[in-house]
PDB file of N, CA and C in Angstrom:
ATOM      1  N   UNK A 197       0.823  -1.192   0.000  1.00  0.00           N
ATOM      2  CA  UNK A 197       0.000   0.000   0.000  1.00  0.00           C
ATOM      3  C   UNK A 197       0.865   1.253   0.000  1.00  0.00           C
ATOM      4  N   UNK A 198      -0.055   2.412  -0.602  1.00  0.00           N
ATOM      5  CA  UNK A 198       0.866   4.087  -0.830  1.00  0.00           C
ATOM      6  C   UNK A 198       0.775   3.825   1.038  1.00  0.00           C
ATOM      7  N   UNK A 199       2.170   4.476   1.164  1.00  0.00           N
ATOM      8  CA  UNK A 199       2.606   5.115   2.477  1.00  0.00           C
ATOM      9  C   UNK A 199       2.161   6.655   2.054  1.00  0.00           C
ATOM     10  N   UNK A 200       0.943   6.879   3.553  1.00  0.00           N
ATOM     11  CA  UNK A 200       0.601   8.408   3.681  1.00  0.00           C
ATOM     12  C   UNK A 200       1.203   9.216   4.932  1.00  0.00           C
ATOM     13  N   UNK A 201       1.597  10.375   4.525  1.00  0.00           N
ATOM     14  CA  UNK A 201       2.121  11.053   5.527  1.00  0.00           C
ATOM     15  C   UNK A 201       1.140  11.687   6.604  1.00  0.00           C
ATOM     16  N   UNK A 202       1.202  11.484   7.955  1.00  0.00           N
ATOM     17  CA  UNK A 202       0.378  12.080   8.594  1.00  0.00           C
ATOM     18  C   UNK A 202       0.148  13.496   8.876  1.00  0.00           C
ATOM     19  N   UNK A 203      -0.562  14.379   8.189  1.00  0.00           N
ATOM     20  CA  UNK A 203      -0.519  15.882   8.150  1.00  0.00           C
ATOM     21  C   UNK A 203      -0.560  16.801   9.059  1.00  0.00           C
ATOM     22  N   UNK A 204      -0.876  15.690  10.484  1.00  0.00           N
ATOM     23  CA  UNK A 204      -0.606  16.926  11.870  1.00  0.00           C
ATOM     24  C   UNK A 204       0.375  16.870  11.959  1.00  0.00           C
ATOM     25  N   UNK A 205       1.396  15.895  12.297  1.00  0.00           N
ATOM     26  CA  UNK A 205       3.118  15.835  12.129  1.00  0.00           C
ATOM     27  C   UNK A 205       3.884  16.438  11.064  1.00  0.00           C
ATOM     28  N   UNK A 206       3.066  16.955   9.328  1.00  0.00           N
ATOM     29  CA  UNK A 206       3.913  17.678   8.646  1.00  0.00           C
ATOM     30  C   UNK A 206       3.698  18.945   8.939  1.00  0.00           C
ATOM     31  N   UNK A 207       2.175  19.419   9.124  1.00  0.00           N
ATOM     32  CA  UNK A 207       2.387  21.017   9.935  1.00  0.00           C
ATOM     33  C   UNK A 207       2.486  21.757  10.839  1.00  0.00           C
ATOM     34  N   UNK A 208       3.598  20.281  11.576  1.00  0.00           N
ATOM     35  CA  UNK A 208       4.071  20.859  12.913  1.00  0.00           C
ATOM     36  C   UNK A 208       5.321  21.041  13.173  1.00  0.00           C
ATOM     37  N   UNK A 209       6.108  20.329  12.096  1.00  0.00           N
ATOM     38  CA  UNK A 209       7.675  19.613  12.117  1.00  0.00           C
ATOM     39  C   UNK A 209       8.421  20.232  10.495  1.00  0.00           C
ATOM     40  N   UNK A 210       9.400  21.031  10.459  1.00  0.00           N
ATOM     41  CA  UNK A 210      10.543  20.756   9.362  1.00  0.00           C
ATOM     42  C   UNK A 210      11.165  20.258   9.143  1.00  0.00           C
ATOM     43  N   UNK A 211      12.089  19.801   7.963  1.00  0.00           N
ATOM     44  CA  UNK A 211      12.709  18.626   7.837  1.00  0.00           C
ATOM     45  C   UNK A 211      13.874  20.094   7.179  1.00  0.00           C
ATOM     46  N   UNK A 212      15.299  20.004   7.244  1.00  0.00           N
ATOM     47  CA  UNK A 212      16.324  20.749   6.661  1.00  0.00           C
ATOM     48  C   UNK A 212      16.836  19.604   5.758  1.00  0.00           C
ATOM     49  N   UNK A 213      17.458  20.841   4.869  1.00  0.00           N
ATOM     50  CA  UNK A 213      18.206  19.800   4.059  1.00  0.00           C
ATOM     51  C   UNK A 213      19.167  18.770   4.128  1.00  0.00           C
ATOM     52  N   UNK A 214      19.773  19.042   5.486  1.00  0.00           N
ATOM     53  CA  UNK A 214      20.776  18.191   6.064  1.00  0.00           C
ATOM     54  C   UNK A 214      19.960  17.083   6.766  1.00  0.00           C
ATOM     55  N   UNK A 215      18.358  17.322   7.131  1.00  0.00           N
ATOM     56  CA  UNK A 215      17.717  16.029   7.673  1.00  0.00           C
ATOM     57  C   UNK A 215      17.872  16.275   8.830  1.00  0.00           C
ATOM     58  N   UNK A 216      18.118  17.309   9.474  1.00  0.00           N
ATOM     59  CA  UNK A 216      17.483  17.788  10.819  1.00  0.00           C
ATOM     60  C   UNK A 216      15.888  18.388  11.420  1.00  0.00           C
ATOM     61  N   UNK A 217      15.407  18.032  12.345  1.00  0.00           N
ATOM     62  CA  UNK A 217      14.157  17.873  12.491  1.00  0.00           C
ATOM     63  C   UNK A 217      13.723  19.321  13.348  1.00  0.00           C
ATOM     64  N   UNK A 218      12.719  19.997  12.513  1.00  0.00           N
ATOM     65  CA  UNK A 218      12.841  21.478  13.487  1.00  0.00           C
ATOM     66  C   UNK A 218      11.355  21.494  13.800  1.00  0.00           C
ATOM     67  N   UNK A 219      11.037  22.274  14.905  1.00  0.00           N
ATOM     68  CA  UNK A 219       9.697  22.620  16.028  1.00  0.00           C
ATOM     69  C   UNK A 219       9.879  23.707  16.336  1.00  0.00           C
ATOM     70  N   UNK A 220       8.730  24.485  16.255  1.00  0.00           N
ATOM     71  CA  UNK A 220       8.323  25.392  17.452  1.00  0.00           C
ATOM     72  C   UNK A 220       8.630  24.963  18.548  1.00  0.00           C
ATOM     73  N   UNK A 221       9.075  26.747  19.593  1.00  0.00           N
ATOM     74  CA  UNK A 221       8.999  26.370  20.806  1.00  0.00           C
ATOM     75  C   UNK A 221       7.868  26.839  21.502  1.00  0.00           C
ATOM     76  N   UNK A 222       7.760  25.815  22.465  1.00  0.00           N
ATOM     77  CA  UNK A 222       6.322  25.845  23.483  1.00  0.00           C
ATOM     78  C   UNK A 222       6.605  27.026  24.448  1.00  0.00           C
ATOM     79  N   UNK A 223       5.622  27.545  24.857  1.00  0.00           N
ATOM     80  CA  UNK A 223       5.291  28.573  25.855  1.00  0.00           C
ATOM     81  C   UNK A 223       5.261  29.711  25.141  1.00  0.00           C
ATOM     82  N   UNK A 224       4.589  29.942  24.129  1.00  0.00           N
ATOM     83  CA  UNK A 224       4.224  30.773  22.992  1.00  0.00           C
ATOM     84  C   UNK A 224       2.654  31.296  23.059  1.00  0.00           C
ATOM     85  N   UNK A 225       2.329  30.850  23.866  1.00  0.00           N
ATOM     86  CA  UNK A 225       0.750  30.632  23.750  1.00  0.00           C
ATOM     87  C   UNK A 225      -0.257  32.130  24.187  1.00  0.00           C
ATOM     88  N   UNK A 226       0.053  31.887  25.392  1.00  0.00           N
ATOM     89  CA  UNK A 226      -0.507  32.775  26.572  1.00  0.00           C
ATOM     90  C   UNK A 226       0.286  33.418  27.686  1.00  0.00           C
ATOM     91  N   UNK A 227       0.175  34.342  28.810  1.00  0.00           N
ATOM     92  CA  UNK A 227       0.513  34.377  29.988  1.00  0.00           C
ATOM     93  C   UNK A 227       2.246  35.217  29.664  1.00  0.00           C
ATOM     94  N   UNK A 228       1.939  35.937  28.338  1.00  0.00           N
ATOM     95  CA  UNK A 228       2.991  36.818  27.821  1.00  0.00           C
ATOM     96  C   UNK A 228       3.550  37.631  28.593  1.00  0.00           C
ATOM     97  N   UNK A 229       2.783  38.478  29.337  1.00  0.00           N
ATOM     98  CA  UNK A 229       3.402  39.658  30.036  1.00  0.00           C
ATOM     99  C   UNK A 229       4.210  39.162  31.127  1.00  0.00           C
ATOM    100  N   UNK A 230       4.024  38.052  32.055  1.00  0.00           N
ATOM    101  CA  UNK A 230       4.970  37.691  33.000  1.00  0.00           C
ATOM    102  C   UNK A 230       6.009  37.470  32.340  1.00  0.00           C
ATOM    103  N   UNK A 231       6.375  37.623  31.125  1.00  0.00           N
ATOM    104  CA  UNK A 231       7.545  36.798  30.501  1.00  0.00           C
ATOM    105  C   UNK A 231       8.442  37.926  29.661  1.00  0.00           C
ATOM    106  N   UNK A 232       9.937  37.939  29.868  1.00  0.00           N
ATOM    107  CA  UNK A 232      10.683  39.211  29.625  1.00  0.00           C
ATOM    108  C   UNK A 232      10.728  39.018  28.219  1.00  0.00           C
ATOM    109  N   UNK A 233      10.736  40.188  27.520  1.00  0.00           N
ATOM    110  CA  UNK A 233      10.827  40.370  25.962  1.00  0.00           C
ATOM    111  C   UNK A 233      12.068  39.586  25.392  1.00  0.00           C
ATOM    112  N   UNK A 234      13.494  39.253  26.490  1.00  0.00           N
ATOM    113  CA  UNK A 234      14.108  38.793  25.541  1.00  0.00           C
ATOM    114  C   UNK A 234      13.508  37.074  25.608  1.00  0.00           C
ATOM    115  N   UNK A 235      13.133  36.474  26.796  1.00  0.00           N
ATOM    116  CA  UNK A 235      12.679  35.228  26.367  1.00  0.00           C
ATOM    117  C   UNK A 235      11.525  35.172  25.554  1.00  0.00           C
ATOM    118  N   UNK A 236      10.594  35.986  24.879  1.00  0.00           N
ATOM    119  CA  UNK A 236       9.483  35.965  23.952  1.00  0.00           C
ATOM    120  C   UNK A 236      10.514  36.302  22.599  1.00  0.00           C
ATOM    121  N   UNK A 237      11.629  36.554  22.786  1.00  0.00           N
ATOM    122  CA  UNK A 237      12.159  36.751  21.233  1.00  0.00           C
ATOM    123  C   UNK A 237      13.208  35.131  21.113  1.00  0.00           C
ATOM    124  N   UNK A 238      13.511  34.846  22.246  1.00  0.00           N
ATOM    125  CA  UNK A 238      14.008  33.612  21.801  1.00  0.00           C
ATOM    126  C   UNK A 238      13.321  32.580  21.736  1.00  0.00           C
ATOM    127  N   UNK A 239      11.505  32.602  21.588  1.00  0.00           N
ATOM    128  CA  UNK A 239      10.843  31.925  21.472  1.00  0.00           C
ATOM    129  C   UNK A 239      10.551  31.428  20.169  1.00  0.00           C
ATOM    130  N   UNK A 240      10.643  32.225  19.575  1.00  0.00           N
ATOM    131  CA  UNK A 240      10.278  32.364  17.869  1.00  0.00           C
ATOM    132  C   UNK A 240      11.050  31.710  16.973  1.00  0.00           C
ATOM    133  N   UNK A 241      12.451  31.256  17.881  1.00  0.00           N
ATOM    134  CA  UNK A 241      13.540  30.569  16.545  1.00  0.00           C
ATOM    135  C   UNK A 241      13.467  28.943  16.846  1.00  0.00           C
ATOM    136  N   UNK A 242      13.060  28.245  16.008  1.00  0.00           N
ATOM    137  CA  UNK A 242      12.843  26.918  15.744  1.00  0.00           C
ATOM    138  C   UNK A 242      13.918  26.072  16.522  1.00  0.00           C
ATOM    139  N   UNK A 243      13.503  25.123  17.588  1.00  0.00           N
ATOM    140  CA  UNK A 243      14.590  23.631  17.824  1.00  0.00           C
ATOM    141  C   UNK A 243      14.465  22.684  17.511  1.00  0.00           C
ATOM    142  N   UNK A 244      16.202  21.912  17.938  1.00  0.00           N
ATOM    143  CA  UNK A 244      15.792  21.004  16.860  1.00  0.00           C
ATOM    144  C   UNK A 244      15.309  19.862  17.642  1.00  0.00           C
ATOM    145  N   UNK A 245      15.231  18.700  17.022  1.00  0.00           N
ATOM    146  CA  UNK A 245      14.447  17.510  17.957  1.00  0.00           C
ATOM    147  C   UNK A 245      15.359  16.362  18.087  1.00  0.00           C
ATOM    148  N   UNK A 246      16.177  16.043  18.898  1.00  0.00           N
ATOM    149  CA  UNK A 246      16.957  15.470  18.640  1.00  0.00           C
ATOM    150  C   UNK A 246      16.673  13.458  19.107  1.00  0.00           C
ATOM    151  N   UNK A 247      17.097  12.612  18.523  1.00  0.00           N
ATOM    152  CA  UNK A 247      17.507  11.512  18.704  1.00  0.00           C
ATOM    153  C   UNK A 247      16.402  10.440  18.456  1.00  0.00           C
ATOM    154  N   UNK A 248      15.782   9.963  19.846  1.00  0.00           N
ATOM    155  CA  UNK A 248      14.415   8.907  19.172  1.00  0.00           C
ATOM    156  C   UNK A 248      13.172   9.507  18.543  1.00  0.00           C
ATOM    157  N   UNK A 249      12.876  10.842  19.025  1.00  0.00           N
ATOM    158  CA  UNK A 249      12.112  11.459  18.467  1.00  0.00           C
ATOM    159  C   UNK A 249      12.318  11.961  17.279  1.00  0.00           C
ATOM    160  N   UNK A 250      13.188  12.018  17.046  1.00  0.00           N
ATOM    161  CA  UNK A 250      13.685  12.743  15.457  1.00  0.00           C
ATOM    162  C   UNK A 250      13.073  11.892  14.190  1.00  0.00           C
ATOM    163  N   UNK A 251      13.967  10.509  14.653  1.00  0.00           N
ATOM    164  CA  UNK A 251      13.542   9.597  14.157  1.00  0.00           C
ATOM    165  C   UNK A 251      11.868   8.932  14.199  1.00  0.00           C
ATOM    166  N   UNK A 252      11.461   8.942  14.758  1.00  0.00           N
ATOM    167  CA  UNK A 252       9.789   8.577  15.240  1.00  0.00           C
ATOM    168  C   UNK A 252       9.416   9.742  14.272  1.00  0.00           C
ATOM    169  N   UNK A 253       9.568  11.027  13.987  1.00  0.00           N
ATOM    170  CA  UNK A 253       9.063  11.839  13.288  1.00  0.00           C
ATOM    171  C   UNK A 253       9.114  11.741  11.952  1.00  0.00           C
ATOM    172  N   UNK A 254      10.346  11.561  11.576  1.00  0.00           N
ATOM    173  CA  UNK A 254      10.735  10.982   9.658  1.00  0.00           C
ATOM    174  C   UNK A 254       9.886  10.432   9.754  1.00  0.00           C
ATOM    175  N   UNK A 255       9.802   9.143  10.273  1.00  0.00           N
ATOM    176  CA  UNK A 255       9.091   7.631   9.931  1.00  0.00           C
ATOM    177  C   UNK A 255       7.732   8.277   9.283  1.00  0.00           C
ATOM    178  N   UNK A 256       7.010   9.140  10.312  1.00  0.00           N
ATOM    179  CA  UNK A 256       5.527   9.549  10.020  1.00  0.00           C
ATOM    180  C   UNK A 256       5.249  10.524   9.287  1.00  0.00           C
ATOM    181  N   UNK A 257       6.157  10.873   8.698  1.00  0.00           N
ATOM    182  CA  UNK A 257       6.490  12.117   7.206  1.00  0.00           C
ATOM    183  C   UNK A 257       7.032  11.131   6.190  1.00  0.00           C
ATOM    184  N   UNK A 258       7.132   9.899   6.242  1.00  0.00           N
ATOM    185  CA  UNK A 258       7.405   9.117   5.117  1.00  0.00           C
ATOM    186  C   UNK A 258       8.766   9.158   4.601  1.00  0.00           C
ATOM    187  N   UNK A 259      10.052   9.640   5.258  1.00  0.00           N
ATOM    188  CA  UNK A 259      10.913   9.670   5.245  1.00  0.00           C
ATOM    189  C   UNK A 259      12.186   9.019   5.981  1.00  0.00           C
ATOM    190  N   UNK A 260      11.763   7.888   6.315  1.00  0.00           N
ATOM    191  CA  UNK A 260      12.814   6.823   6.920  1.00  0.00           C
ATOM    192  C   UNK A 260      12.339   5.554   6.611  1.00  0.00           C
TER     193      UNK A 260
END
């Protein structure tokens, strides 16, 4: 059978060209103002996902 990619895992997850696995970071949500402007600006730059999860993620993007 076609292998389908699961589409909550592709519009949640990047894949780089090198095959590193990138996410949003959490605590983005709500409850902003307790939180100093520089940690709301280092919120915004993508991490990466590293090791069993990385892998668990390809698999379900059809890429491992």
């Amino acid at each position: 059978m076609k292998q389908k990619t699961r589409s909550g895992v592709a519009s949640r997850f990047k894949i780089t060209a090198t095959g590193k696995v990138l996410r949003r970071s959490q605590n983005m949500r709500h409850r902003r103002r307790t939180k100093s402007k520089k940690t709301i600006r280092k919120y915004r730059t993508m991490q990466e996902v590293q090791g069993k999860w990385a892998r668990k993620i390809k698999r379900m993007l059809g890429l491992a």
